[in-house]
PDB file of C-alpha atoms in Angstrom:
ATOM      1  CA  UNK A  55      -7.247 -48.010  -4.626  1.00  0.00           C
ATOM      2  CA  UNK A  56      -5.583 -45.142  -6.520  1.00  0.00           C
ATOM      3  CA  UNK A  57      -5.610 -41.911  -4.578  1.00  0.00           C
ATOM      4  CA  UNK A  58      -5.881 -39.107  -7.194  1.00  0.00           C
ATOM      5  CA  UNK A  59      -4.880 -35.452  -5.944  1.00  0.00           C
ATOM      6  CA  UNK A  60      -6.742 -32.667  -7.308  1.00  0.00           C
ATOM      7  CA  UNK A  61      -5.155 -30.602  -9.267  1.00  0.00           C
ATOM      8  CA  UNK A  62      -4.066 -26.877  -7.689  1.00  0.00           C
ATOM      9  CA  UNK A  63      -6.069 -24.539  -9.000  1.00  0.00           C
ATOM     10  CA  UNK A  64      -4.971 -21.952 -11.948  1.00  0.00           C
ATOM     11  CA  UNK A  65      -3.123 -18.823 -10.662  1.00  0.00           C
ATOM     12  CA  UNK A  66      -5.766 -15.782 -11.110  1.00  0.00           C
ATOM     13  CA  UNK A  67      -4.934 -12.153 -10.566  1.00  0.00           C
ATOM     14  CA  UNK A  68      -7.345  -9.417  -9.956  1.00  0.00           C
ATOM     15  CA  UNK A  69      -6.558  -7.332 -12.907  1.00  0.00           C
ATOM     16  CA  UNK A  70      -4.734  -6.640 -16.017  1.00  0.00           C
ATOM     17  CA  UNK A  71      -1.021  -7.007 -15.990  1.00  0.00           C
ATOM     18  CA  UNK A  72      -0.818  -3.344 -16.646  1.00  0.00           C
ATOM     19  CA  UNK A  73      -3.013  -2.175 -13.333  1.00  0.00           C
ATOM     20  CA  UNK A  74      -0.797  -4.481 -11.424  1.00  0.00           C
ATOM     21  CA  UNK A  75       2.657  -2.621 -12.140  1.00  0.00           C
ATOM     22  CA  UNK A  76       0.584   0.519 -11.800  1.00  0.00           C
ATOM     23  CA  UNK A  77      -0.492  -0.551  -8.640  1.00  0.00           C
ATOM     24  CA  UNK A  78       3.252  -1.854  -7.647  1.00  0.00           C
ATOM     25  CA  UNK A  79       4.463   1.809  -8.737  1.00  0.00           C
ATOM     26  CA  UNK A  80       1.823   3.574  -6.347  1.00  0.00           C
ATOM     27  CA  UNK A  81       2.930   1.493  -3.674  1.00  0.00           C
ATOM     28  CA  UNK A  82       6.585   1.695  -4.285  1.00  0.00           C
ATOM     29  CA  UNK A  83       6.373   5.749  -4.049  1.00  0.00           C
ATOM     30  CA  UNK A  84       4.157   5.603  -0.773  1.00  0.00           C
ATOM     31  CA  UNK A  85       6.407   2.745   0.676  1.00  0.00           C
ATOM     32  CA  UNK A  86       9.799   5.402   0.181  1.00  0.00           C
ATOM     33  CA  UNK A  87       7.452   8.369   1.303  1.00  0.00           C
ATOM     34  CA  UNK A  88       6.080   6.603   4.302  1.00  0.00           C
ATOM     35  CA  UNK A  89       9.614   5.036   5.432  1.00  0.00           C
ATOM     36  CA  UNK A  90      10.851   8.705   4.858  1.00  0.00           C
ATOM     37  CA  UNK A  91       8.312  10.263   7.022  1.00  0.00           C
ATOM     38  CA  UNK A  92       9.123   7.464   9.575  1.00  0.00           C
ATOM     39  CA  UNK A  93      12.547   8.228   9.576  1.00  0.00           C
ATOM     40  CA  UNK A  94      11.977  11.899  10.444  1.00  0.00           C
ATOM     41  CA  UNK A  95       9.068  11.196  12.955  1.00  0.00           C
ATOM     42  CA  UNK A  96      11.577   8.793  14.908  1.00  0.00           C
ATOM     43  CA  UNK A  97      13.959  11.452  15.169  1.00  0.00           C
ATOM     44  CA  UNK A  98      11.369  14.530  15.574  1.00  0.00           C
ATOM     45  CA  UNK A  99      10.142  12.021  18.805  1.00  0.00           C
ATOM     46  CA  UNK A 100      13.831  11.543  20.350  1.00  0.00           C
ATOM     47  CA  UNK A 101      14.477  14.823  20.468  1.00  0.00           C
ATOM     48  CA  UNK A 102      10.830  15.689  22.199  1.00  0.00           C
ATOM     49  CA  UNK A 103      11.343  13.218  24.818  1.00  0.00           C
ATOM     50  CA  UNK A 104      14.793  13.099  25.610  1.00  0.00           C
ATOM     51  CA  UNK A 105      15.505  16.681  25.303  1.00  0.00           C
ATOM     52  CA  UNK A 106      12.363  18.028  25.111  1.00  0.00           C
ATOM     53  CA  UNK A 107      12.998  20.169  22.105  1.00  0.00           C
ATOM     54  CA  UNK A 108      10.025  20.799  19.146  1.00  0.00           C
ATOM     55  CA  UNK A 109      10.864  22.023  15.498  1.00  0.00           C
ATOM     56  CA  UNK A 110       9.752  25.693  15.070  1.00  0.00           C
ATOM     57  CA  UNK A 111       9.097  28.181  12.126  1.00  0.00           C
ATOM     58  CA  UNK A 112       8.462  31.606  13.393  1.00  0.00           C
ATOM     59  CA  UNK A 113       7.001  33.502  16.158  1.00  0.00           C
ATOM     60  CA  UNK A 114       8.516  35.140  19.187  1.00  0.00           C
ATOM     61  CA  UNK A 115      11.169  33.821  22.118  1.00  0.00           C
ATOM     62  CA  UNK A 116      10.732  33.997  25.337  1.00  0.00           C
ATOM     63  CA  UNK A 117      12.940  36.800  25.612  1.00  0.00           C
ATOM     64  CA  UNK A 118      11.474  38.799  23.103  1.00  0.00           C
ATOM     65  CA  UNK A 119      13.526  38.125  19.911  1.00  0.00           C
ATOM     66  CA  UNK A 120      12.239  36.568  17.063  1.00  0.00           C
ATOM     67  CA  UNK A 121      12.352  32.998  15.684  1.00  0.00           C
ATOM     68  CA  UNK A 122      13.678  32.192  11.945  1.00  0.00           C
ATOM     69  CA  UNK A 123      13.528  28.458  11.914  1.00  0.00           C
ATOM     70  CA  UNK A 124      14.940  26.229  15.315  1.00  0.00           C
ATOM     71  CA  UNK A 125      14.579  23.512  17.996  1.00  0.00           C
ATOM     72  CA  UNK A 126      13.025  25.350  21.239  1.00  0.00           C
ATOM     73  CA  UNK A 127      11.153  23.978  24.353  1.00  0.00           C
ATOM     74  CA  UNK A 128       7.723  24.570  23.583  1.00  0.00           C
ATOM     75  CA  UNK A 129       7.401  26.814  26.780  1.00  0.00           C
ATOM     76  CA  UNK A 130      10.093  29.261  25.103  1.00  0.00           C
ATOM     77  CA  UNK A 131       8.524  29.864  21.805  1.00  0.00           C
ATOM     78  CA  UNK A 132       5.110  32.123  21.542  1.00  0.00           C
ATOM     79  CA  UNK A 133       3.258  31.880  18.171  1.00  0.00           C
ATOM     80  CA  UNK A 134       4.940  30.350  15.118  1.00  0.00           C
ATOM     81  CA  UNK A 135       4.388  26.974  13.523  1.00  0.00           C
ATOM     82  CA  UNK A 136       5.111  23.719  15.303  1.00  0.00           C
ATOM     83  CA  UNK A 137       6.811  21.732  12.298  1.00  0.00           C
ATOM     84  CA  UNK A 138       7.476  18.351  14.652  1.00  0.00           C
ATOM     85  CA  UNK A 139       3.842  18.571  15.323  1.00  0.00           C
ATOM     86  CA  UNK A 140       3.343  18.755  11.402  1.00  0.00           C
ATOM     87  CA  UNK A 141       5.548  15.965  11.137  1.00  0.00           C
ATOM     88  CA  UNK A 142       3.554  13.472  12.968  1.00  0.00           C
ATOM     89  CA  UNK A 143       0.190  14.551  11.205  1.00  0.00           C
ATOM     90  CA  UNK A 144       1.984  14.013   7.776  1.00  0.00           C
ATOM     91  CA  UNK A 145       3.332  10.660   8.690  1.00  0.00           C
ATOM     92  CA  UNK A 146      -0.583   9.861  10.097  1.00  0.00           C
ATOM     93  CA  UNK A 147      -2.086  10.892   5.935  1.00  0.00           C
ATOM     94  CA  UNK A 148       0.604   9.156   4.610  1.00  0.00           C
ATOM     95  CA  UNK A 149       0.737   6.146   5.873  1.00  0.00           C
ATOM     96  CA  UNK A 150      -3.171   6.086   4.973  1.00  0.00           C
ATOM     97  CA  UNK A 151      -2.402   6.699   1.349  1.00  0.00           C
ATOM     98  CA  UNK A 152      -0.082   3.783   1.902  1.00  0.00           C
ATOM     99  CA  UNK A 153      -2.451   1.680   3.414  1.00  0.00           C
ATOM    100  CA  UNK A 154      -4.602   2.096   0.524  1.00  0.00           C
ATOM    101  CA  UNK A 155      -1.691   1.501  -1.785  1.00  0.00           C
ATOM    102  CA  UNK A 156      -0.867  -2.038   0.074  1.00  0.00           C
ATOM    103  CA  UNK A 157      -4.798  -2.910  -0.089  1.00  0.00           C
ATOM    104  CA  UNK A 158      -4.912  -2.312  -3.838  1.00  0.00           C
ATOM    105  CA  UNK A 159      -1.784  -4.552  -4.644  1.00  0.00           C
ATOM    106  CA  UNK A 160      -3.214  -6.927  -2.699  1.00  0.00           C
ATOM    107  CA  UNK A 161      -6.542  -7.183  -3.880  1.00  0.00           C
ATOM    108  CA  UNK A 162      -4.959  -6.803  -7.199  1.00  0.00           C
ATOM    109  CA  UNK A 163      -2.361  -9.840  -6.690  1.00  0.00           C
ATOM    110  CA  UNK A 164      -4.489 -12.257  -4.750  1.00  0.00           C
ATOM    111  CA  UNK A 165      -2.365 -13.002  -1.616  1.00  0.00           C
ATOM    112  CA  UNK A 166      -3.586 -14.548   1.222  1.00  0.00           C
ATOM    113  CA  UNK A 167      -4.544 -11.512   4.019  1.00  0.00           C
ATOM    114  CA  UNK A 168      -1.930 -12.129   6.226  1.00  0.00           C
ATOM    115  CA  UNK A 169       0.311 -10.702   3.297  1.00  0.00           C
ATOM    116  CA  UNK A 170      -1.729  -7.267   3.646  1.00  0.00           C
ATOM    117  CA  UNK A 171      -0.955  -7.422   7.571  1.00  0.00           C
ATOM    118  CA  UNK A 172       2.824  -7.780   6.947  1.00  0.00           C
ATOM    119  CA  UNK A 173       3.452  -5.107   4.284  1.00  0.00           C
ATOM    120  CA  UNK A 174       1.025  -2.542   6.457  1.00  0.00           C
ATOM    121  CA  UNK A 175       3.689  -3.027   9.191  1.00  0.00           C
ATOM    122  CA  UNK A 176       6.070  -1.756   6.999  1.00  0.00           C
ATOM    123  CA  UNK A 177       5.122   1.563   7.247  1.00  0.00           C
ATOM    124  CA  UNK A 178       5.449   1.823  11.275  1.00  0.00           C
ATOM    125  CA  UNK A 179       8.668  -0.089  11.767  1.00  0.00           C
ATOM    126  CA  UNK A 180      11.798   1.968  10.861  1.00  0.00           C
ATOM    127  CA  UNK A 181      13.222   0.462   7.647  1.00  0.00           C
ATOM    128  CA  UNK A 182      10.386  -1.849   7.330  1.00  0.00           C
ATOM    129  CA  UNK A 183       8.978  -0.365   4.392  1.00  0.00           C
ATOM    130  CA  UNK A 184      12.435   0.233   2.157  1.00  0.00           C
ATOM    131  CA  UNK A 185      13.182  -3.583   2.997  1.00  0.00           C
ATOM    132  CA  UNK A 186       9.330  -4.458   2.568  1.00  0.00           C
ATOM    133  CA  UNK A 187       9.095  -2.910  -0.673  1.00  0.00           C
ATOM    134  CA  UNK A 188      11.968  -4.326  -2.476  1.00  0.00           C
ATOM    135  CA  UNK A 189      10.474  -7.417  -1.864  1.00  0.00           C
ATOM    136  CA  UNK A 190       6.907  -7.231  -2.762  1.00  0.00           C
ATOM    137  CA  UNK A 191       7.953  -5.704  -6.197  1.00  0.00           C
ATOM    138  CA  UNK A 192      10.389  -8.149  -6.958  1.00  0.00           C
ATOM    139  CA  UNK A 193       7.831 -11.088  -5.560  1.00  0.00           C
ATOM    140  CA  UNK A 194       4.847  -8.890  -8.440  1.00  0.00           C
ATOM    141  CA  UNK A 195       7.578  -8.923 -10.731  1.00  0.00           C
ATOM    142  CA  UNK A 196       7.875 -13.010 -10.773  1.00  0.00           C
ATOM    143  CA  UNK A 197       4.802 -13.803 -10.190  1.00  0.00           C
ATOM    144  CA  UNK A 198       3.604 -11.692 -13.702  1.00  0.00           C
ATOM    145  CA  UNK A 199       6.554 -13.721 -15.247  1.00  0.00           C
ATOM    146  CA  UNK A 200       5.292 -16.826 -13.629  1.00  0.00           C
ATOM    147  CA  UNK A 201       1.947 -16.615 -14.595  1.00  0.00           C
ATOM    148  CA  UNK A 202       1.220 -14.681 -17.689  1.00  0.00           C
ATOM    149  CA  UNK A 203      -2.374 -16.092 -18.589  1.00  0.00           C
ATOM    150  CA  UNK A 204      -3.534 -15.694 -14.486  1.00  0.00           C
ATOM    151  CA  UNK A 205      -4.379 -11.452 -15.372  1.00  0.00           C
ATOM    152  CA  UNK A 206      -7.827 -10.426 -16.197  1.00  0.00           C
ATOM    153  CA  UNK A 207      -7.607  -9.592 -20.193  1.00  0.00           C
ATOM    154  CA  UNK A 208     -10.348  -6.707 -21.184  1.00  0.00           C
TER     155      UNK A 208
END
């Protein structure tokens, strides 16, 4: 008996070549943005719990001067705007947008979903996403190479 293999099925990709690297540019800029915003929320979070100091714009010290811009105990500052606290809300919207922007390479490029789990982590793990990016666009960028009939022509 001859034992015949099937042959792997043709590479397909969920769009045009041209909505890929569109998509690949939309997630590169959230991927730097995120990892940016990580960055500062790691360091906005070691001062709050090691020295319990918040970023502040504004309002009044305890002691009755007024506050430019500085890193107070929240119990010393009355009014003004809590920037750390800003911080951590921006990082929350962002790394949305670049959750979207990691589901719409993926659905774009096919990959399996455990792909979408691994680049989503990039954008809580300091680093992740700087590391994480350079290789996703440089895996997009062979695999278009690799397979230039798998896009969607319209």
């Amino acid at each position: 008996m001859s034992s015949t293999t099937p042959a792997p099925k043709p590479r397909k990709f969920g769009g045009t070549p041209k909505q890929i690297r569109a998509a690949a540019n939309f997630y590169k800029v959230f991927a730097y943005v995120t990892g940016v915003m990580l960055l500062l929320l790691v360091l906005e979070m070691i001062f709050k719990y090691f020295w319990s100091l918040e970023l502040f714009v504004g309002g009044t010290l305890v002691d009755g001067t007024s506050n430019a811009i500085g890193m107070y105990n929240r119990a010393e500052v009355a009014g003004g705007l809590n920037l750390s606290l800003g911080i951590l809300i921006a990082h929350g919207w962002l790394y949305v947008v670049y959750l979207f922007a990691d589901f719409r390479l993926w659905s774009l490029m096919r990959w399996p979903f455990m792909r979408f789990i691994t680049i989503a982590l990039g954008g809580v793990v300091p680093f992740l996403s700087f590391w994480t990016e350079a290789k996703v666009h440089a895996e997009v960028d062979r695999e278009l190479a690799a397979h230039p009939k798998a896009a969607k022509r319209y």
